[in-house]
mmCIF file of C-alpha atoms and ligand atoms in Angstrom:
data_model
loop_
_atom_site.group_PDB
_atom_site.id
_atom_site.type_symbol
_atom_site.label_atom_id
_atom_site.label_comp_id
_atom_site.label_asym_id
_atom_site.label_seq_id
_atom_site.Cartn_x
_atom_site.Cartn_y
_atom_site.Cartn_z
ATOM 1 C CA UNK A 166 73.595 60.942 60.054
ATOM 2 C CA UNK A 167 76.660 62.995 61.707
ATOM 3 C CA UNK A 168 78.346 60.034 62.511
ATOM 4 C CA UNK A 169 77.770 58.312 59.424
ATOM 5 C CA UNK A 170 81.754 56.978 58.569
ATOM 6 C CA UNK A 171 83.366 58.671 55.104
ATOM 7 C CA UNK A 172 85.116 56.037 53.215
ATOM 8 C CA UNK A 173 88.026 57.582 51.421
ATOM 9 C CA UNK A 174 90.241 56.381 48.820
ATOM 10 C CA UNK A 175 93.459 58.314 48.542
ATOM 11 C CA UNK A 176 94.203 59.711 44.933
ATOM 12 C CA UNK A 177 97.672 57.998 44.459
ATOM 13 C CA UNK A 178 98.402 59.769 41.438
ATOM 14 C CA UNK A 179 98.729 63.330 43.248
ATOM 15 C CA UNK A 180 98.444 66.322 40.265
ATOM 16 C CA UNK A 181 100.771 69.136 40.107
ATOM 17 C CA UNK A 182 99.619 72.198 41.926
ATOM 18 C CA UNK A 183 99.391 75.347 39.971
ATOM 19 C CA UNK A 184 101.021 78.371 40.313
ATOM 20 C CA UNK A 185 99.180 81.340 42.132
ATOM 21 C CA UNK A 186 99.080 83.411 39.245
ATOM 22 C CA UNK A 187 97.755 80.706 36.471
ATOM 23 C CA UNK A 188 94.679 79.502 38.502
ATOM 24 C CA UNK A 189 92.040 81.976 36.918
ATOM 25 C CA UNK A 190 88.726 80.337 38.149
ATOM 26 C CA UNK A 191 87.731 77.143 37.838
ATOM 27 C CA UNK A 192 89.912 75.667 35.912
ATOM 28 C CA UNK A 193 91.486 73.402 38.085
ATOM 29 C CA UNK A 194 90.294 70.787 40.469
ATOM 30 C CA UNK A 195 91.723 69.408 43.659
ATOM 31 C CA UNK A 196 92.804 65.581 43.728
ATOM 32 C CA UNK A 197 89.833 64.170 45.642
ATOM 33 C CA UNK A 198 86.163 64.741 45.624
ATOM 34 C CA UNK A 199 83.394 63.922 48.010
ATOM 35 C CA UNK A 200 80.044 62.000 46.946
ATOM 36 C CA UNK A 201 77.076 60.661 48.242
ATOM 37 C CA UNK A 202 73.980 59.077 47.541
ATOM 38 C CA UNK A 203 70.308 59.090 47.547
ATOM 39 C CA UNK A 204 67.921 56.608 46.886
ATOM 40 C CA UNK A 205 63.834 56.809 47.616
ATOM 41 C CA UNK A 206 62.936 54.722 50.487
ATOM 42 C CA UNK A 207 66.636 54.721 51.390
ATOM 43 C CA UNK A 208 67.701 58.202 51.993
ATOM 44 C CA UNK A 209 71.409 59.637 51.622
ATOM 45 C CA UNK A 210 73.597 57.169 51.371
ATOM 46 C CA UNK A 211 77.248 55.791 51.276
ATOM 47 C CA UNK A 212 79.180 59.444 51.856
ATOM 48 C CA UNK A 213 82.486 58.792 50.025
ATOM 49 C CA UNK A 214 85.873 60.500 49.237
ATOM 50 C CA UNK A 215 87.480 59.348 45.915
ATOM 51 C CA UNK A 216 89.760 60.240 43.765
ATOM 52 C CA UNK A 217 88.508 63.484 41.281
ATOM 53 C CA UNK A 218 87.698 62.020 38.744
ATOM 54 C CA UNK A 219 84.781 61.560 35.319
ATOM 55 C CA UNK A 220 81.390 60.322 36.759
ATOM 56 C CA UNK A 221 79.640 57.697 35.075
ATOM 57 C CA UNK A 222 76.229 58.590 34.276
ATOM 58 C CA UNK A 223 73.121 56.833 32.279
ATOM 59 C CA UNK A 224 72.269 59.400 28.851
ATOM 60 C CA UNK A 225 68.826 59.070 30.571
ATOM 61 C CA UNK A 226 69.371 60.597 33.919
ATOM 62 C CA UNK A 227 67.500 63.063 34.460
ATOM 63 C CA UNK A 228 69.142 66.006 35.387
ATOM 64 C CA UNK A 229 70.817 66.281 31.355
ATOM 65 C CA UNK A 230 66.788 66.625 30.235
ATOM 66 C CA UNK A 231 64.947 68.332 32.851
ATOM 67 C CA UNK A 232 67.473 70.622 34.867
ATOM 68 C CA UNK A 233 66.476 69.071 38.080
ATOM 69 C CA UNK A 234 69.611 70.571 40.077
ATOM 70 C CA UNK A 235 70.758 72.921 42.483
ATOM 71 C CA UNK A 236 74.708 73.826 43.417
ATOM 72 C CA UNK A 237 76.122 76.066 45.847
ATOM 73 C CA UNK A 238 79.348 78.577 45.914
ATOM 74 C CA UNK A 239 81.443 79.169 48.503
ATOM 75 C CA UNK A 240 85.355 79.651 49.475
ATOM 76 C CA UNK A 241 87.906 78.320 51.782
ATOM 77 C CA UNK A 242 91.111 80.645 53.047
ATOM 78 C CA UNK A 243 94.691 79.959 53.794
ATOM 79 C CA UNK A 244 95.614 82.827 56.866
ATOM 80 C CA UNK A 245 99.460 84.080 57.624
ATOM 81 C CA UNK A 246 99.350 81.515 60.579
ATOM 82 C CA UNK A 247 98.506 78.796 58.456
ATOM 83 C CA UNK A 248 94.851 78.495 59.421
ATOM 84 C CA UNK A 249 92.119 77.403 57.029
ATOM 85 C CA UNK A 250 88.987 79.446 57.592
ATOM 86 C CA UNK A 251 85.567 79.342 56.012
ATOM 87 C CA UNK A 252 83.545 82.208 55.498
ATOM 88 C CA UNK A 253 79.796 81.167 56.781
ATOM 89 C CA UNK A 254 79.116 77.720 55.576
ATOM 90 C CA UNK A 255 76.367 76.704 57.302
ATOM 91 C CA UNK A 256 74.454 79.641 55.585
ATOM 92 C CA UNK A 257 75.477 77.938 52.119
ATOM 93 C CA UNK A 258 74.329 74.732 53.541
ATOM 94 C CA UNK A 259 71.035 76.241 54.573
ATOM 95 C CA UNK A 260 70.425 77.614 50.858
ATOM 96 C CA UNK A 261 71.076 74.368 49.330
ATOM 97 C CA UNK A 262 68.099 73.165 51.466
ATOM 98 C CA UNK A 263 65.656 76.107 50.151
ATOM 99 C CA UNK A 264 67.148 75.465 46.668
ATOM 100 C CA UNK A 265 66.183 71.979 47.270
ATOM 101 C CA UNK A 266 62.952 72.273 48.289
ATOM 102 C CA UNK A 267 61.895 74.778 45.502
ATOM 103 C CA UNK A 268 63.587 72.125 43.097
ATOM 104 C CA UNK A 269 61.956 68.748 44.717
ATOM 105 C CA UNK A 270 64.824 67.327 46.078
ATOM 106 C CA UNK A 271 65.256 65.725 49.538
ATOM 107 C CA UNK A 272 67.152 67.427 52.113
ATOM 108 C CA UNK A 273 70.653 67.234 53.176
ATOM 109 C CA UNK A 274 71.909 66.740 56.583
ATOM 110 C CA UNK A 275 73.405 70.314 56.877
ATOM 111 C CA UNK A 276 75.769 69.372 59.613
ATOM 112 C CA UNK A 277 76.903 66.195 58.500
ATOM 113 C CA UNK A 278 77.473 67.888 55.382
ATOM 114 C CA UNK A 279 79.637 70.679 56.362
ATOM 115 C CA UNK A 280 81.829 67.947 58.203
ATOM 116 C CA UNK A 281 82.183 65.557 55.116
ATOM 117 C CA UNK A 282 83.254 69.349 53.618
ATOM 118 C CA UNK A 283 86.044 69.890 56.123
ATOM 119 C CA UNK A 284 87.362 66.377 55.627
ATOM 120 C CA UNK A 285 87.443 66.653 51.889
ATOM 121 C CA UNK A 286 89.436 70.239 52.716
ATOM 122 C CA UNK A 287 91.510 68.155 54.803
ATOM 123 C CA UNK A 288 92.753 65.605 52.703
ATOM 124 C CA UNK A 289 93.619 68.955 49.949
ATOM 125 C CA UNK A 290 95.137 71.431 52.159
ATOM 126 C CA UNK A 291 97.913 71.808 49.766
ATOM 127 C CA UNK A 292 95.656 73.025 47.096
ATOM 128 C CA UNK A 293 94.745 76.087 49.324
ATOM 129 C CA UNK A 294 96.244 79.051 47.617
ATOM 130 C CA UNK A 295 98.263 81.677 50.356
ATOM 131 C CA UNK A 296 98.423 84.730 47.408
ATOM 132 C CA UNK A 297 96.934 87.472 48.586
ATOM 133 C CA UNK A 298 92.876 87.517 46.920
ATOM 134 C CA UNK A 299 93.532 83.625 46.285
ATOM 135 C CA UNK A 300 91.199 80.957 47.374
ATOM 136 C CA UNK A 301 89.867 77.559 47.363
ATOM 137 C CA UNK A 302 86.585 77.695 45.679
ATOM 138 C CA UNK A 303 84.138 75.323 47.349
ATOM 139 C CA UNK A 304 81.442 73.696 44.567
ATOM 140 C CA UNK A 305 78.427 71.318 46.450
ATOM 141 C CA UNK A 306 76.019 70.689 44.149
ATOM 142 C CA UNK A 307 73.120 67.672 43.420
ATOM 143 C CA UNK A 308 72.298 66.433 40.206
ATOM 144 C CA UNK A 309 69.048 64.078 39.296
ATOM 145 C CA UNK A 310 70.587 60.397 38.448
ATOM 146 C CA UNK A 311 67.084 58.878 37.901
ATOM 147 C CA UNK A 312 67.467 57.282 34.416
ATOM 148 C CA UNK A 313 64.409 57.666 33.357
ATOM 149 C CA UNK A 314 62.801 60.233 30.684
ATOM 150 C CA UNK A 315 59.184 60.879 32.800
ATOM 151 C CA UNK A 316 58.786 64.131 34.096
ATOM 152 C CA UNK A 317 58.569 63.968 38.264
ATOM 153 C CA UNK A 318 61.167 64.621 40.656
ATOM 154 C CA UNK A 319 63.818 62.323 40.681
ATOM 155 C CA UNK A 320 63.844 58.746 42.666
ATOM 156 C CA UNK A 321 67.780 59.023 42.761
ATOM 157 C CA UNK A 322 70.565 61.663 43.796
ATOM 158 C CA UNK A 323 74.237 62.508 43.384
ATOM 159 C CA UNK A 324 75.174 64.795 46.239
ATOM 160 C CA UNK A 325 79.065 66.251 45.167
ATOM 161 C CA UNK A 326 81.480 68.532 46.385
ATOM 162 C CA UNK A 327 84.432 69.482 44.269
ATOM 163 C CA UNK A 328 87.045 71.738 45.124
ATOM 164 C CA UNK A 329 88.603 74.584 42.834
ATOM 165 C CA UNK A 330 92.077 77.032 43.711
ATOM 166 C CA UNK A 331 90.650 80.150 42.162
ATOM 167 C CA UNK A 332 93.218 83.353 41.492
ATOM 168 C CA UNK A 333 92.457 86.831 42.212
ATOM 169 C CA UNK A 334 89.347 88.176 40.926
ATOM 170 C CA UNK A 335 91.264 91.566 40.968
ATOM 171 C CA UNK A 336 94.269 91.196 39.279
ATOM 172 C CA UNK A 337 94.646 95.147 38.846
ATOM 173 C CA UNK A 338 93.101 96.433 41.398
ATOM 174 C CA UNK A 339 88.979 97.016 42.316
ATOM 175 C CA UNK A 340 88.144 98.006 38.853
ATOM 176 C CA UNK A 341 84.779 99.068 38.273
ATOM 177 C CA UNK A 342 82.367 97.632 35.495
ATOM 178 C CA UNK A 343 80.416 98.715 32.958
ATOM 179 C CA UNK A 344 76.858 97.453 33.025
ATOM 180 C CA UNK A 345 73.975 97.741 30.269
ATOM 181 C CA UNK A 346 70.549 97.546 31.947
ATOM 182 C CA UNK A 347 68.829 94.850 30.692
ATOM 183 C CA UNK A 348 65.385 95.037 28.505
ATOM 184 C CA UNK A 349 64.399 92.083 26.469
ATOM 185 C CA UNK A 350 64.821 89.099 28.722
ATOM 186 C CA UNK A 351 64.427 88.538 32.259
ATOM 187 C CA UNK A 352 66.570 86.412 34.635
ATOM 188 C CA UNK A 353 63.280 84.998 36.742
ATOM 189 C CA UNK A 354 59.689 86.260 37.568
ATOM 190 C CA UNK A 355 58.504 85.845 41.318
ATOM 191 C CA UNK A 356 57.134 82.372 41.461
ATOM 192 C CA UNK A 357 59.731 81.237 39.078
ATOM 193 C CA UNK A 358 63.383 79.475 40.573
ATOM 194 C CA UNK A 359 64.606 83.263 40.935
ATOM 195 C CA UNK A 360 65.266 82.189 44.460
ATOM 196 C CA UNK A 361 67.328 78.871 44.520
ATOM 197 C CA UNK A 362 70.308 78.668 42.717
ATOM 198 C CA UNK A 363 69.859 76.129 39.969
ATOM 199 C CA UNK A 364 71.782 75.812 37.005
ATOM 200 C CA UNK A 365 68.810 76.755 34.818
ATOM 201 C CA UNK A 366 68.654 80.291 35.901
ATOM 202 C CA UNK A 367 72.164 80.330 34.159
ATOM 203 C CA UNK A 368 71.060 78.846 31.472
ATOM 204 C CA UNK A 369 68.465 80.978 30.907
ATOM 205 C CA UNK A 370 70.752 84.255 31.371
ATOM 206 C CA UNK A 371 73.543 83.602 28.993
ATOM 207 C CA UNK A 372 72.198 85.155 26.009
ATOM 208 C CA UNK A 373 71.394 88.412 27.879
ATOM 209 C CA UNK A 374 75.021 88.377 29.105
ATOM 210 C CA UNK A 375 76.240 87.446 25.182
ATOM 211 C CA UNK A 376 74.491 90.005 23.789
ATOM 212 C CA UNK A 377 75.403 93.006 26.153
ATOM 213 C CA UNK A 378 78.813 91.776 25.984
ATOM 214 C CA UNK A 379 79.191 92.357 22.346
ATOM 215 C CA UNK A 380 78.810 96.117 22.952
ATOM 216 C CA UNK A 381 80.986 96.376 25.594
ATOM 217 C CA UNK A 382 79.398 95.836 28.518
ATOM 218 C CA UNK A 383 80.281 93.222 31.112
ATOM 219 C CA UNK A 384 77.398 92.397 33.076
ATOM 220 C CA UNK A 385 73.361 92.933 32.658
ATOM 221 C CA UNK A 386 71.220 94.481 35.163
ATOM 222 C CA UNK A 387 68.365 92.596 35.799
ATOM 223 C CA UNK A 388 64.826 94.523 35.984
ATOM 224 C CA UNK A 389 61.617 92.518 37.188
ATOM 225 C CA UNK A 390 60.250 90.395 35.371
ATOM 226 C CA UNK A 391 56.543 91.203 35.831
ATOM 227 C CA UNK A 392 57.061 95.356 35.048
ATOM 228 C CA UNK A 393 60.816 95.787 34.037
ATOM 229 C CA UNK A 394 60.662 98.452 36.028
ATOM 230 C CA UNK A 395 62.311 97.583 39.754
ATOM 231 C CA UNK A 396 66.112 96.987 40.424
ATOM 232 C CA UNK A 397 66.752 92.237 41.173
ATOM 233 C CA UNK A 398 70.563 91.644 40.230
ATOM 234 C CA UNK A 399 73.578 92.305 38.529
ATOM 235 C CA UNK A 400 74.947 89.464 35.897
ATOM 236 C CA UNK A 401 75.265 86.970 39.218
ATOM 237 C CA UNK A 402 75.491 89.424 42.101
ATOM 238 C CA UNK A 403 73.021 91.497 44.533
ATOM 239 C CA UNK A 404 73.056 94.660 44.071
ATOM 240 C CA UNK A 405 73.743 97.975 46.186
ATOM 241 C CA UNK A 406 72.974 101.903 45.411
ATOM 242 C CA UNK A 407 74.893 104.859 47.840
ATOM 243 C CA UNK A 408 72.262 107.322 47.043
ATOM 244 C CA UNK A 409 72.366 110.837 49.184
ATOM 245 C CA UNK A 410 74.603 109.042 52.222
ATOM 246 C CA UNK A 411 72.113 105.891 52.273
ATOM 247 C CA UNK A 412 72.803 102.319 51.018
ATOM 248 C CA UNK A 413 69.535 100.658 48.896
ATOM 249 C CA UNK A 414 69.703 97.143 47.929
ATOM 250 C CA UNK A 415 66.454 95.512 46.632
ATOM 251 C CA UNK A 416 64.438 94.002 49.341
ATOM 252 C CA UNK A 417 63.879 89.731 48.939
ATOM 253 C CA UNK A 418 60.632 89.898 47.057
ATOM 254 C CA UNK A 419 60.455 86.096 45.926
ATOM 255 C CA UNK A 420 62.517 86.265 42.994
ATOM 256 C CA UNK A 421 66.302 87.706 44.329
ATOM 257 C CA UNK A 422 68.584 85.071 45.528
ATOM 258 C CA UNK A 423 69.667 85.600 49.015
ATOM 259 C CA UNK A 424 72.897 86.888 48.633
ATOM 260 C CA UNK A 425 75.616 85.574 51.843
ATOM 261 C CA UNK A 426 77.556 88.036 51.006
ATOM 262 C CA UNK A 427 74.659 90.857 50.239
ATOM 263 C CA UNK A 428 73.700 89.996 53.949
ATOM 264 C CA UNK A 429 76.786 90.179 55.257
ATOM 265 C CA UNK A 430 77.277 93.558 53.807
ATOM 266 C CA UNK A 431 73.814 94.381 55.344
ATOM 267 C CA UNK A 432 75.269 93.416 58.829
ATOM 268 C CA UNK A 433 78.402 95.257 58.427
ATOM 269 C CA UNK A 434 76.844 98.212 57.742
ATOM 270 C CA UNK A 435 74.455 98.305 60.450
ATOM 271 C CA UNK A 436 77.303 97.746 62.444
ATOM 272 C CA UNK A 437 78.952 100.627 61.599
ATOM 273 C CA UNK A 438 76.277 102.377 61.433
ATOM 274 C CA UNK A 439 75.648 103.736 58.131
ATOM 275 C CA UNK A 440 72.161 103.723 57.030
ATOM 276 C CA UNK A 441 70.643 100.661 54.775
ATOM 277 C CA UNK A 442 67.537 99.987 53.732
ATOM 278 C CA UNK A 443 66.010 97.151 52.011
ATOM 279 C CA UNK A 444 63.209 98.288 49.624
ATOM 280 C CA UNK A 445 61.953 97.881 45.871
ATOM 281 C CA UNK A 446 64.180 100.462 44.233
ATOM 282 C CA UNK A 447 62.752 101.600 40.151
ATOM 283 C CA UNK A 448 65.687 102.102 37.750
ATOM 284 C CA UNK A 449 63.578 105.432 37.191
ATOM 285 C CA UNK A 450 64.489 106.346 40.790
ATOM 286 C CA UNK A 451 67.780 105.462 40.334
ATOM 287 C CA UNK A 452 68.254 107.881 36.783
ATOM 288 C CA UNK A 453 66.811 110.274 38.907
ATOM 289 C CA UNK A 454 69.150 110.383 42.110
ATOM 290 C CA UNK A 455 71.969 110.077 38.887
ATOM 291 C CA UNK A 456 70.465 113.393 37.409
ATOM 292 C CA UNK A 457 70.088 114.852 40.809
ATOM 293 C CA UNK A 458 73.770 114.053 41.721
ATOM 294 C CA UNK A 459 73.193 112.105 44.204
ATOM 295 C CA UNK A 460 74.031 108.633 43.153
ATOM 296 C CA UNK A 461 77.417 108.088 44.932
ATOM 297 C CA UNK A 462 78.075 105.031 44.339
ATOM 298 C CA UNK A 463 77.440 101.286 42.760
ATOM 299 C CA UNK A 464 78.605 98.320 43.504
ATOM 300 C CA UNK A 465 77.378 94.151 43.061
ATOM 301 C CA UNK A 466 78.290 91.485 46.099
ATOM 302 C CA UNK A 467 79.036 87.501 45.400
ATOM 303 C CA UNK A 468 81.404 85.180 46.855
ATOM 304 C CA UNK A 469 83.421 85.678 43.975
ATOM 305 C CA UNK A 470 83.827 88.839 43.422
ATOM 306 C CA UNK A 471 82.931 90.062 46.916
ATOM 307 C CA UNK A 472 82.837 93.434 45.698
ATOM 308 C CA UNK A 473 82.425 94.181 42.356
ATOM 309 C CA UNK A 474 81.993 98.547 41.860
ATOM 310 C CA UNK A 475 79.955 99.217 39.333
ATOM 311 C CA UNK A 476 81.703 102.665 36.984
ATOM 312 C CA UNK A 477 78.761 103.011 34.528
ATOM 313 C CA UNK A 478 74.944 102.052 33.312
ATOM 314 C CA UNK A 479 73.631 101.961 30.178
ATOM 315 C CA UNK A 480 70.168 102.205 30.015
ATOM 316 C CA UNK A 481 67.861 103.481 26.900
ATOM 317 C CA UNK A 482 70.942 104.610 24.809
ATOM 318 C CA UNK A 483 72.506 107.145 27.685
ATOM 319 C CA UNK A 484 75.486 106.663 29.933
ATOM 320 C CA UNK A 485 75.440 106.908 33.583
ATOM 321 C CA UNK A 486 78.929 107.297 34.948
ATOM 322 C CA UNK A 487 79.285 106.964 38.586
ATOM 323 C CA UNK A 488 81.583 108.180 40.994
ATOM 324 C CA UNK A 489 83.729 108.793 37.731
ATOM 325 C CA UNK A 490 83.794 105.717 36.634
ATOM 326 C CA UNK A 491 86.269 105.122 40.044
ATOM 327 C CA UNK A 492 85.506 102.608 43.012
ATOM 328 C CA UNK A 493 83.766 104.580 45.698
ATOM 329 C CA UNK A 494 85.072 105.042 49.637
ATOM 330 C CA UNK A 495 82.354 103.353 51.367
ATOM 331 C CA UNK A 496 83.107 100.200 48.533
ATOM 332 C CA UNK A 497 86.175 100.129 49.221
ATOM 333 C CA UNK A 498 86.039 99.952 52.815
ATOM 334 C CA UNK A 499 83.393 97.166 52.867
ATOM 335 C CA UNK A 500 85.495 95.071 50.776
ATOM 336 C CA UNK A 501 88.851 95.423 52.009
ATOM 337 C CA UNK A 502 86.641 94.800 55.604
ATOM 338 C CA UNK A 503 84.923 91.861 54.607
ATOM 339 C CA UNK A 504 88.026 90.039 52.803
ATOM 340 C CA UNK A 505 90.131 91.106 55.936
ATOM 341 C CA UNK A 506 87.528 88.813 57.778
ATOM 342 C CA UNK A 507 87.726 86.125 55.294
ATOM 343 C CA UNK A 508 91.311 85.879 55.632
ATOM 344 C CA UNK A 509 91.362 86.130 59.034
ATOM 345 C CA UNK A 510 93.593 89.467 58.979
ATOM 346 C CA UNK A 511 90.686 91.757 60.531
ATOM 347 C CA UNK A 512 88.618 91.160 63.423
ATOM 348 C CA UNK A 513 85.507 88.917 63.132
ATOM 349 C CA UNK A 514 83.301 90.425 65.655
ATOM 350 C CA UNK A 515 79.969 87.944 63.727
ATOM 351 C CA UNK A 516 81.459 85.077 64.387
ATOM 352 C CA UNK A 517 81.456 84.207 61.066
ATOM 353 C CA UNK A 518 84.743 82.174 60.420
ATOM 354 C CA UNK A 519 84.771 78.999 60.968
ATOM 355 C CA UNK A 520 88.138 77.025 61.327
ATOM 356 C CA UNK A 521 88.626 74.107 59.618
HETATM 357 C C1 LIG B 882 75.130 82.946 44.147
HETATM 358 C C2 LIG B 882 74.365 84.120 43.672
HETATM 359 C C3 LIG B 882 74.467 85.393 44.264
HETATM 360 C C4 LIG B 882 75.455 85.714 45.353
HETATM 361 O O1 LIG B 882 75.331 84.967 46.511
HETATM 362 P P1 LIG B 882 76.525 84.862 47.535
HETATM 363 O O2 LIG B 882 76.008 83.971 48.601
HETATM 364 O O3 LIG B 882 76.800 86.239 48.033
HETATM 365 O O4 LIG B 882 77.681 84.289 46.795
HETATM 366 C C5 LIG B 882 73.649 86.408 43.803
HETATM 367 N N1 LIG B 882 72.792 86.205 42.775
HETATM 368 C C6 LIG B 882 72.677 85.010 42.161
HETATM 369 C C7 LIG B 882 71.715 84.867 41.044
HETATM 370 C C8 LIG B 882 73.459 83.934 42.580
HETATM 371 O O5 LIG B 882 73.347 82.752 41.971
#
């Protein structure tokens, strides 16, 4: 499989590249795009690089009825010396895999895939944003092409990797967000696709998000589905607690999504030595470390964001403001750490860059 041969087609009609401070994210897409095949009894098949452009799909495939997909998130970086680096892919790789299986859907060659990645980069270098907190956002992703309206996993596969300049997710600085605590829905129960990223977990979030949105609140904090009691997420990030000089995050219980960057931060902290724990955490405990003054600080962790401080909870109609509503020290130094690694500014002492 590694030294299966890429076709490419070169986009001849070249877009214009967009200013650093118009990208936003996701709104714009690179001029080529990598694809590949599967088909039962053959396997993966014909790896390509094409133009970016519409795909042409059946109304019947299956994916558009039954959600049988998984996708991946992950970013490329442009250093002073003119380096591209990647921050861990072949942990991104591996999670498409365990998405996959939860989801029914053959493997991918993890290797072979992370090369066809690099060439795709290759062939877009230009899109690479150098503005500081800039990036290339990195979307694989697999979608059922079966057309067929039975319900079984899919006979056929679109394997796609698309390729986004994404802005600063900061534009004025780390500001912290507000957060209401979530009590009617649930994002996943253990046993459910809690643990692979798949679009329908998004699906099923949105009106949580809508809803706490209307009164002010960014992002929803996710309780457990089974007791809506214990700490999963926040909006599409793990979540961390600085309670009394020690940093919580909820353990992997079967319905969390394995975080890169929640492990990384994991890692980073051990290395420095600061204590970390992984455990069930209760949003009880949580009020009560708040009451006791000992809730230092908040913050959620996701490619995107990296680190996103959390200033405030709602939960059953009272405000919790933490660290006064102001991004806390130990936040701060993880992200300004972990992006310095990312961009190849600090030391990588993981080995987890990987030039392209
Ligand atoms: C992608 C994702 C995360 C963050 O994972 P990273 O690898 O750190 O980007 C966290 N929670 C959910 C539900 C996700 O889909």
């Amino acid at each position: 499989m590694k030294d299966l041969q890429i076709e490419t087609i070169i986009n001849q009609n070249r877009k214009p590249i967009p200013e650093a401070d118009q990208l936003g994210f996701g709104q714009y897409f690179t001029d080529h795009m990598f694809l590949m095949d599967y088909t039962e009894g053959q396997g993966w098949h014909d790896p390509r690089i094409v133009p970016y452009q519409p795909l042409q799909l059946d109304p019947s495939c299956m994916v558009f009825h039954y959600a049988q997909t998984v996708f991946e998130g992950m970013k490329a970086y442009l250093t002073k010396d003119e380096e591209v680096l990647l921050f861990r892919p072949d942990q991104n790789f591996k999670r498409l895999n365990n998405s996959n299986d939860r989801l029914c859907i053959p493997h991918i060659d993890e290797e072979f895939a992370l090369e066809a990645l690099k060439q795709l980069i290759k062939l877009d270098r230009d899109w690479i944003p150098s503005a500081p907190g800039t990036s290339l956002y990195i979307r694989p992703f697999i979608i059922s092409t079966e057309p067929h309206l039975g319900v079984h996993p899919s006979h056929n596969y679109l394997f796609i990797i698309i390729l986004s300049p994404v802005g600063s997710y900061y534009k004025e600085g780390l500001n912290p967000v507000k957060i209401a605590v979530e009590k009617n829905y649930v994002r996943t129960v253990v046993g459910g696709t809690g643990t692979a990223k798949t679009g329908g977990n998004y699906a099923s979030s949105l009106k949580a998000q809508e809803e706490s949105g209307k009164v002010g609140y960014s992002q929803v904090l996710w309780l457990d589905g089974r007791e809506n009691k214990y700490i999963e997420e926040v909006g599409s990030m793990n979540i961390f607690f600085k309670v009394n000089g020690e940093v919580i995050t909820p353990a992997l219980n079967g319905s969390i999504l394995a975080g890169i960057t929640r492990d990384s931060i994991i890692q980073l902290l051990k290395h420095w030595n600061v204590p970390v724990t992984e455990r069930k955490i209760s949003m009880d405990e949580v009020i009560q470390a708040y009451r006791d003054g000992l809730l230092e600080e908040a913050f959620g962790t996701g490619t995107a964001a990296v680190i996103s401080p959390i200033g405030e909870f709602f939960y059953q109609d009272e405000k919790m403001v933490v660290n006064n509503g102001e991004i806390g020290k130990l936040s701060k130094e993880l992200y300004d750490t972990l992006t310095g690694i990312q961009n190849g500014i600090k030391q990588d002492p993981f080995g987890w860059s990987v030039k392209l």
